[in-house]
Amino acid sequence: MSILSLFHPRNRHQGRYDFIELIEGMPELGAFVRANPHGDQSIDFANRDAVQALNAALLKTWYGVVHWDIPEGYLCPPIPGRADYVHHLADLLAERNAGVIPRGPAVRVLDIGTGASAIYPVIGHYEYGWHFTGSDIDPVAVRSAQAIIQANRGLRGVAEVRQQKLPAHIFNGLVGVNERFDLTLCNPPFYSSSEEAANSSERKWRGLGRAGARHKRPLLNFGGRDTELWYEGGEALFISRMAKESMTVQKQVLWFSTLVSKESNLPEVYRSIKNAGALDVRTVDMAQGQKKSRFVAWTFLNRADQEAWHSRRDANAARNC
Ligand code: SAH
């Protein structure tokens, strides 16, 4: 049984957006802000440019990101939900670290499918100082993510992006034999076909009261190209592959994790993780307004190994200081 939670207490995006403050930090946002039917200030969430401006303003105001831009047609992520996943992962790391969240670049995180926005490296580094390695199969997304890192002094040297040249693989061809990651995280492509993506887009569009304006509508209100949105077999197959491959790097990662957007995919996800032989599996529910979401995390390390992992990492970091 899932327990619905609100935003994580450390999430900076509680309550309504403060548009006055956001416009102060990024005046360009002002052009998109207007009163909604309830008389509250808002933006048109079906307008990609407006969402992009809001995101840039949020990242600048809350995380000190001075440059953040993504190419036309690429997924423009809702920031508060992405931040929630990061904070819950931080709690997971704290568990076997005497309740203390490990911070700083000695904590290595792999973001599978980082996208053009590099949103998880951006949030994760500015919140906890972690080092990020992003992967993606899409060369345009890889270049865009690299450009964001280069454009922000705080991210240079503590975040990198690698192209996964084997689209059917997740860790193979990407993770070196001597590499270790405290965490892997992923927001997987969630539709099983471009038709499914288009149908869902149609539903969202109707929800935004735009049905009928076919000629003008974008694929989804948050954008997104084909490779970002769908994967043959959908997220269940993508995650099953990830779980299976996680076995091959089981001693190199402390916690593996992935978002699971469809609750109905959970049984298959659990089955794959069990078949891979994981020792511990967690499901963390998250809620963003009406939308329920969750991530599943698994590890092949027992409690003592997990504690030893933290001690070893901290000892190495102290030595390298
Ligand atoms: N992390 C971003 C983007 C998620 S969309 C966000 O949360 O907004 C999913 C991403 O996974 C896309 O960028 C897609 O190109 C990428 N992807 C698909 N298959 C992949 C694979 N095998 N390895 C790495 N990335 C992959």
CSV table of C-alpha atoms and ligand atoms in Angstrom, one decimal:
chain,number,residue,atom,x,y,z
A,1,MET,CA,0.0,0.0,0.0
A,2,SER,CA,1.5,3.4,-1.0
A,3,ILE,CA,1.4,6.3,1.4
A,4,LEU,CA,1.0,9.6,-0.4
A,5,SER,CA,3.5,12.2,0.7
A,6,LEU,CA,3.8,15.9,-0.1
A,7,PHE,CA,7.0,17.5,-1.3
A,8,HIS,CA,10.1,16.4,0.7
A,9,PRO,CA,10.6,18.8,3.6
A,10,ARG,CA,14.0,20.0,2.1
A,11,ASN,CA,12.4,20.7,-1.3
A,12,ARG,CA,12.8,24.4,-1.9
A,13,HIS,CA,9.6,24.6,-4.0
A,14,GLN,CA,6.9,24.3,-1.3
A,15,GLY,CA,3.7,26.2,-1.9
A,16,ARG,CA,3.1,28.6,-4.8
A,17,TYR,CA,5.7,30.1,-7.0
A,18,ASP,CA,6.7,33.6,-5.9
A,19,PHE,CA,6.6,35.3,-9.3
A,20,ILE,CA,7.7,38.7,-7.9
A,21,GLU,CA,10.9,37.2,-6.6
A,22,LEU,CA,11.4,35.1,-9.7
A,23,ILE,CA,11.0,38.0,-12.0
A,24,GLU,CA,13.4,40.0,-9.9
A,25,GLY,CA,16.1,37.4,-10.6
A,26,MET,CA,15.1,36.9,-14.3
A,27,PRO,CA,13.2,39.8,-15.8
A,28,GLU,CA,12.5,37.9,-19.0
A,29,LEU,CA,10.0,35.7,-17.1
A,30,GLY,CA,7.8,38.8,-16.6
A,31,ALA,CA,6.6,38.6,-20.2
A,32,PHE,CA,4.9,35.2,-19.5
A,33,VAL,CA,3.3,35.9,-16.2
A,34,ARG,CA,-0.4,36.8,-16.0
A,35,ALA,CA,-3.4,36.2,-13.7
A,36,ASN,CA,-5.1,32.8,-14.1
A,37,PRO,CA,-8.9,32.4,-13.9
A,38,HIS,CA,-8.6,32.2,-10.1
A,39,GLY,CA,-6.8,35.6,-10.1
A,40,ASP,CA,-3.4,34.2,-9.1
A,41,GLN,CA,-0.2,34.9,-10.9
A,42,SER,CA,0.8,32.1,-13.2
A,43,ILE,CA,2.2,31.2,-16.6
A,44,ASP,CA,0.7,29.2,-19.5
A,45,PHE,CA,2.1,25.8,-18.8
A,46,ALA,CA,1.2,24.7,-22.4
A,47,ASN,CA,3.6,27.4,-23.7
A,48,ARG,CA,7.1,25.8,-23.9
A,49,ASP,CA,8.9,29.2,-23.9
A,50,ALA,CA,7.0,30.2,-20.7
A,51,VAL,CA,8.0,26.9,-18.9
A,52,GLN,CA,11.6,27.4,-20.1
A,53,ALA,CA,11.7,30.9,-18.7
A,54,LEU,CA,10.1,29.7,-15.4
A,55,ASN,CA,12.7,26.9,-15.1
A,56,ALA,CA,15.6,29.3,-15.8
A,57,ALA,CA,14.3,31.7,-13.2
A,58,LEU,CA,13.8,28.9,-10.6
A,59,LEU,CA,17.3,27.5,-11.2
A,60,LYS,CA,18.9,30.9,-11.0
A,61,THR,CA,16.9,32.0,-7.9
A,62,TRP,CA,17.1,28.8,-5.9
A,63,TYR,CA,20.3,27.1,-7.1
A,64,GLY,CA,22.5,30.0,-8.4
A,65,VAL,CA,22.6,28.5,-12.0
A,66,VAL,CA,23.5,31.4,-14.2
A,67,HIS,CA,23.1,29.7,-17.6
A,68,TRP,CA,20.5,27.1,-18.4
A,69,ASP,CA,19.1,26.6,-21.9
A,70,ILE,CA,17.9,23.6,-23.8
A,71,PRO,CA,17.5,23.1,-27.6
A,72,GLU,CA,14.1,23.4,-29.2
A,73,GLY,CA,12.0,20.3,-28.9
A,74,TYR,CA,13.8,18.8,-25.9
A,75,LEU,CA,12.1,17.9,-22.6
A,76,CYS,CA,11.7,20.9,-20.3
A,77,PRO,CA,11.5,19.4,-16.8
A,78,PRO,CA,9.3,20.5,-14.0
A,79,ILE,CA,11.9,21.4,-11.4
A,80,PRO,CA,10.1,20.8,-8.1
A,81,GLY,CA,9.4,17.1,-8.9
A,82,ARG,CA,12.9,16.5,-10.1
A,83,ALA,CA,14.2,18.0,-6.8
A,84,ASP,CA,12.1,15.7,-4.8
A,85,TYR,CA,13.7,12.6,-6.2
A,86,VAL,CA,17.2,14.0,-5.3
A,87,HIS,CA,16.2,14.8,-1.7
A,88,HIS,CA,14.8,11.3,-1.1
A,89,LEU,CA,17.9,9.8,-2.5
A,90,ALA,CA,20.0,11.9,-0.1
A,91,ASP,CA,18.0,10.4,2.8
A,92,LEU,CA,18.7,6.9,1.4
A,93,LEU,CA,22.4,7.6,1.5
A,94,ALA,CA,22.2,8.9,5.0
A,95,GLU,CA,20.7,5.7,6.4
A,96,ARG,CA,23.9,3.7,6.6
A,97,ASN,CA,26.0,6.8,7.3
A,98,ALA,CA,24.9,7.4,10.9
A,99,GLY,CA,21.9,9.4,9.7
A,100,VAL,CA,24.1,12.1,8.1
A,101,ILE,CA,23.7,12.9,4.4
A,102,PRO,CA,27.1,12.6,2.7
A,103,ARG,CA,28.0,15.7,0.8
A,104,GLY,CA,30.7,16.9,-1.5
A,105,PRO,CA,32.3,15.6,-4.8
A,106,ALA,CA,33.5,12.4,-3.2
A,107,VAL,CA,29.9,11.2,-3.5
A,108,ARG,CA,29.6,10.0,-7.1
A,109,VAL,CA,26.3,9.9,-8.8
A,110,LEU,CA,25.4,8.4,-12.2
A,111,ASP,CA,22.4,10.0,-13.9
A,112,ILE,CA,21.1,7.6,-16.7
A,113,GLY,CA,19.5,9.6,-19.5
A,114,THR,CA,20.5,13.0,-18.2
A,115,GLY,CA,18.7,14.7,-21.1
A,116,ALA,CA,19.4,18.0,-22.7
A,117,SER,CA,18.7,19.8,-19.4
A,118,ALA,CA,21.1,17.9,-17.1
A,119,ILE,CA,18.5,18.7,-14.5
A,120,TYR,CA,19.6,16.1,-11.9
A,121,PRO,CA,23.3,17.0,-12.0
A,122,VAL,CA,22.3,20.7,-11.7
A,123,ILE,CA,20.0,20.1,-8.7
A,124,GLY,CA,22.0,17.4,-7.1
A,125,HIS,CA,25.3,19.3,-7.2
A,126,TYR,CA,23.9,22.6,-6.0
A,127,GLU,CA,22.0,20.9,-3.2
A,128,TYR,CA,24.6,18.4,-1.9
A,129,GLY,CA,27.9,19.1,-3.8
A,130,TRP,CA,27.8,15.6,-5.3
A,131,HIS,CA,29.8,14.7,-8.4
A,132,PHE,CA,27.7,13.7,-11.4
A,133,THR,CA,28.2,11.6,-14.4
A,134,GLY,CA,25.4,11.9,-16.9
A,135,SER,CA,24.7,9.5,-19.7
A,136,ASP,CA,22.6,9.8,-22.8
A,137,ILE,CA,22.2,8.1,-26.2
A,138,ASP,CA,21.2,11.3,-27.9
A,139,PRO,CA,24.2,13.3,-29.1
A,140,VAL,CA,22.3,16.6,-29.1
A,141,ALA,CA,21.2,16.0,-25.5
A,142,VAL,CA,24.8,15.1,-24.6
A,143,ARG,CA,26.1,18.4,-26.2
A,144,SER,CA,23.4,20.5,-24.5
A,145,ALA,CA,24.1,19.0,-21.1
A,146,GLN,CA,27.8,19.5,-21.6
A,147,ALA,CA,27.2,23.1,-22.6
A,148,ILE,CA,25.2,23.7,-19.4
A,149,ILE,CA,28.1,22.3,-17.3
A,150,GLN,CA,30.6,24.4,-19.1
A,151,ALA,CA,28.6,27.6,-18.8
A,152,ASN,CA,28.2,27.3,-15.0
A,153,ARG,CA,31.5,27.7,-13.1
A,154,GLY,CA,30.1,25.8,-10.1
A,155,LEU,CA,29.5,22.7,-12.3
A,156,ARG,CA,32.8,22.5,-14.1
A,157,GLY,CA,35.0,19.7,-12.9
A,158,VAL,CA,32.2,18.2,-10.8
A,159,ALA,CA,29.9,17.1,-13.5
A,160,GLU,CA,30.5,15.3,-16.8
A,161,VAL,CA,28.4,13.8,-19.5
A,162,ARG,CA,29.1,10.6,-21.5
A,163,GLN,CA,27.5,9.4,-24.6
A,164,GLN,CA,26.1,5.9,-24.3
A,165,LYS,CA,26.9,4.5,-27.7
A,166,LEU,CA,25.0,1.2,-27.1
A,167,PRO,CA,21.3,2.3,-27.0
A,168,ALA,CA,20.2,-1.1,-25.8
A,169,HIS,CA,22.5,-0.9,-22.8
A,170,ILE,CA,22.5,1.1,-19.6
A,171,PHE,CA,25.7,0.4,-17.7
A,172,ASN,CA,27.6,-1.7,-20.2
A,173,GLY,CA,29.9,0.4,-22.3
A,174,LEU,CA,29.6,3.2,-19.9
A,175,VAL,CA,30.9,2.3,-16.5
A,176,GLY,CA,34.6,1.6,-16.2
A,177,VAL,CA,35.8,-1.6,-14.4
A,178,ASN,CA,37.3,0.4,-11.5
A,179,GLU,CA,34.6,3.0,-11.2
A,180,ARG,CA,32.2,3.3,-8.2
A,181,PHE,CA,29.0,5.2,-7.8
A,182,ASP,CA,27.2,5.9,-4.6
A,183,LEU,CA,24.0,6.3,-6.5
A,184,THR,CA,22.5,5.7,-9.9
A,185,LEU,CA,19.3,7.5,-10.8
A,186,CYS,CA,17.1,7.6,-13.8
A,187,ASN,CA,14.0,9.1,-15.3
A,188,PRO,CA,13.4,6.6,-18.0
A,189,PRO,CA,11.6,7.0,-21.3
A,190,PHE,CA,8.1,6.1,-20.2
A,191,TYR,CA,5.9,5.4,-23.3
A,192,SER,CA,6.1,2.3,-25.3
A,193,SER,CA,5.5,3.9,-28.7
A,194,SER,CA,5.3,7.3,-30.3
A,195,GLU,CA,1.5,6.7,-30.6
A,196,GLU,CA,1.2,6.2,-26.9
A,197,ALA,CA,3.2,9.4,-26.4
A,198,ALA,CA,0.9,11.3,-28.8
A,199,ASN,CA,-2.3,10.0,-27.1
A,200,SER,CA,-1.1,11.0,-23.7
A,201,SER,CA,-0.2,14.4,-25.2
A,202,GLU,CA,-3.7,14.7,-26.5
A,203,ARG,CA,-5.1,13.9,-23.0
A,204,LYS,CA,-2.8,16.5,-21.3
A,205,TRP,CA,-3.7,19.0,-24.0
A,206,ARG,CA,-7.4,18.5,-23.3
A,207,GLY,CA,-6.7,18.9,-19.6
A,208,LEU,CA,-5.3,22.3,-20.4
A,209,GLY,CA,-8.4,23.1,-22.3
A,210,ARG,CA,-6.7,23.2,-25.7
A,211,ALA,CA,-8.5,20.4,-27.6
A,212,GLY,CA,-9.3,21.5,-31.1
A,213,ALA,CA,-6.3,23.7,-31.6
A,214,ARG,CA,-4.5,20.8,-33.3
A,215,HIS,CA,-2.4,22.7,-35.8
A,216,LYS,CA,-0.6,24.6,-33.1
A,217,ARG,CA,-0.1,22.1,-30.4
A,218,PRO,CA,3.3,20.8,-29.3
A,219,LEU,CA,3.8,17.1,-28.7
A,220,LEU,CA,3.6,17.6,-25.0
A,221,ASN,CA,3.3,20.7,-22.8
A,222,PHE,CA,6.8,20.0,-21.5
A,223,GLY,CA,8.2,19.2,-24.9
A,224,GLY,CA,10.3,16.2,-25.5
A,225,ARG,CA,11.7,14.4,-28.5
A,226,ASP,CA,11.0,10.8,-29.5
A,227,THR,CA,14.1,9.3,-27.8
A,228,GLU,CA,13.3,11.0,-24.6
A,229,LEU,CA,9.7,9.9,-24.4
A,230,TRP,CA,9.4,6.4,-25.6
A,231,TYR,CA,11.3,3.2,-25.7
A,232,GLU,CA,10.2,0.0,-27.4
A,233,GLY,CA,8.6,-1.9,-24.6
A,234,GLY,CA,8.1,1.2,-22.5
A,235,GLU,CA,9.6,2.0,-19.1
A,236,ALA,CA,8.9,-1.5,-17.8
A,237,LEU,CA,11.3,-3.1,-20.4
A,238,PHE,CA,13.8,-0.2,-20.0
A,239,ILE,CA,13.9,-0.8,-16.2
A,240,SER,CA,14.0,-4.5,-16.5
A,241,ARG,CA,17.1,-4.2,-18.7
A,242,MET,CA,18.6,-1.8,-16.1
A,243,ALA,CA,17.9,-4.2,-13.3
A,244,LYS,CA,19.4,-7.1,-15.2
A,245,GLU,CA,22.5,-5.1,-16.1
A,246,SER,CA,22.9,-3.8,-12.6
A,247,MET,CA,23.9,-7.3,-11.7
A,248,THR,CA,27.1,-6.8,-13.8
A,249,VAL,CA,28.2,-3.8,-11.7
A,250,GLN,CA,26.6,-4.9,-8.4
A,251,LYS,CA,29.7,-4.3,-6.3
A,252,GLN,CA,30.5,-0.9,-7.9
A,253,VAL,CA,27.3,0.8,-6.9
A,254,LEU,CA,25.9,1.4,-3.5
A,255,TRP,CA,22.2,2.2,-4.5
A,256,PHE,CA,20.6,1.8,-7.9
A,257,SER,CA,17.4,3.7,-8.5
A,258,THR,CA,14.8,4.7,-11.1
A,259,LEU,CA,11.6,6.5,-11.3
A,260,VAL,CA,8.6,4.3,-12.2
A,261,SER,CA,5.9,6.5,-13.7
A,262,LYS,CA,3.2,3.8,-14.1
A,263,GLU,CA,2.2,2.0,-10.9
A,264,SER,CA,1.0,-0.9,-13.0
A,265,ASN,CA,4.7,-1.5,-14.0
A,266,LEU,CA,5.8,-2.1,-10.4
A,267,PRO,CA,5.2,-5.9,-10.4
A,268,GLU,CA,7.5,-6.4,-13.4
A,269,VAL,CA,10.0,-4.0,-12.0
A,270,TYR,CA,10.1,-5.9,-8.7
A,271,ARG,CA,10.4,-9.2,-10.5
A,272,SER,CA,13.4,-8.0,-12.5
A,273,ILE,CA,15.2,-6.6,-9.5
A,274,LYS,CA,14.5,-9.9,-7.6
A,275,ASN,CA,15.8,-12.0,-10.5
A,276,ALA,CA,18.9,-9.9,-10.5
A,277,GLY,CA,19.5,-10.9,-6.9
A,278,ALA,CA,19.3,-7.6,-5.1
A,279,LEU,CA,19.4,-7.8,-1.3
A,280,ASP,CA,17.2,-4.8,-0.5
A,281,VAL,CA,14.5,-3.0,-2.5
A,282,ARG,CA,12.8,0.2,-1.6
A,283,THR,CA,9.8,2.1,-3.0
A,284,VAL,CA,9.5,5.7,-2.2
A,285,ASP,CA,6.2,7.5,-3.1
A,286,MET,CA,6.2,11.1,-4.1
A,287,ALA,CA,3.3,13.4,-5.0
A,288,GLN,CA,3.3,16.5,-7.0
A,289,GLY,CA,-0.2,18.0,-6.9
A,290,GLN,CA,-2.5,15.5,-8.5
A,291,LYS,CA,0.3,13.5,-9.9
A,292,LYS,CA,1.6,10.5,-8.0
A,293,SER,CA,5.0,9.3,-8.7
A,294,ARG,CA,7.6,7.0,-7.2
A,295,PHE,CA,11.1,5.7,-7.4
A,296,VAL,CA,12.4,2.2,-6.7
A,297,ALA,CA,15.9,1.7,-5.3
A,298,TRP,CA,17.9,-1.5,-4.9
A,299,THR,CA,21.2,-2.6,-3.6
A,300,PHE,CA,23.4,-5.7,-3.7
A,301,LEU,CA,25.3,-4.7,-0.6
A,302,ASN,CA,24.4,-5.8,2.9
A,303,ARG,CA,24.3,-3.5,5.8
A,304,ALA,CA,27.9,-4.0,6.9
A,305,ASP,CA,29.1,-3.5,3.3
A,306,GLN,CA,27.1,-0.3,3.0
A,307,GLU,CA,28.6,1.1,6.2
A,308,ALA,CA,32.0,0.1,5.0
A,309,TRP,CA,31.4,1.8,1.7
A,310,HIS,CA,30.7,5.2,3.4
A,311,SER,CA,33.8,4.9,5.6
A,312,ARG,CA,36.0,4.0,2.7
A,313,ARG,CA,34.8,6.9,0.6
A,314,ASP,CA,35.2,9.4,3.5
A,315,ALA,CA,38.7,8.1,4.3
A,316,ASN,CA,39.7,8.4,0.6
A,317,ALA,CA,38.3,11.9,0.4
A,318,ALA,CA,40.2,12.9,3.6
A,319,ARG,CA,43.4,11.5,2.2
A,320,ASN,CA,42.9,13.4,-1.1
A,321,CYS,CA,42.2,16.7,0.7
B,1,SAH,N1,16.8,13.2,-17.1
B,1,SAH,C1,16.0,14.1,-17.9
B,1,SAH,C2,15.6,13.4,-19.3
B,1,SAH,C3,14.7,12.2,-19.1
B,1,SAH,S1,14.1,11.6,-20.6
B,1,SAH,C4,14.8,14.6,-17.2
B,1,SAH,O1,14.4,14.0,-16.2
B,1,SAH,O2,14.1,15.5,-17.6
B,1,SAH,C5,14.9,10.0,-20.9
B,1,SAH,C6,16.4,10.2,-21.4
B,1,SAH,O3,16.9,8.9,-21.5
B,1,SAH,C7,16.4,10.8,-22.9
B,1,SAH,O4,17.3,11.9,-22.9
B,1,SAH,C8,16.9,9.6,-23.7
B,1,SAH,O5,17.7,10.1,-24.8
B,1,SAH,C9,17.7,8.9,-22.7
B,1,SAH,N2,18.0,7.5,-23.0
B,1,SAH,C10,17.3,6.6,-23.7
B,1,SAH,N3,17.9,5.4,-23.7
B,1,SAH,C11,19.0,5.5,-23.0
B,1,SAH,C12,20.1,4.6,-22.6
B,1,SAH,N4,20.1,3.3,-23.0
B,1,SAH,N5,21.1,5.1,-21.9
B,1,SAH,C13,21.2,6.4,-21.5
B,1,SAH,N6,20.2,7.3,-21.8
B,1,SAH,C14,19.1,6.8,-22.5
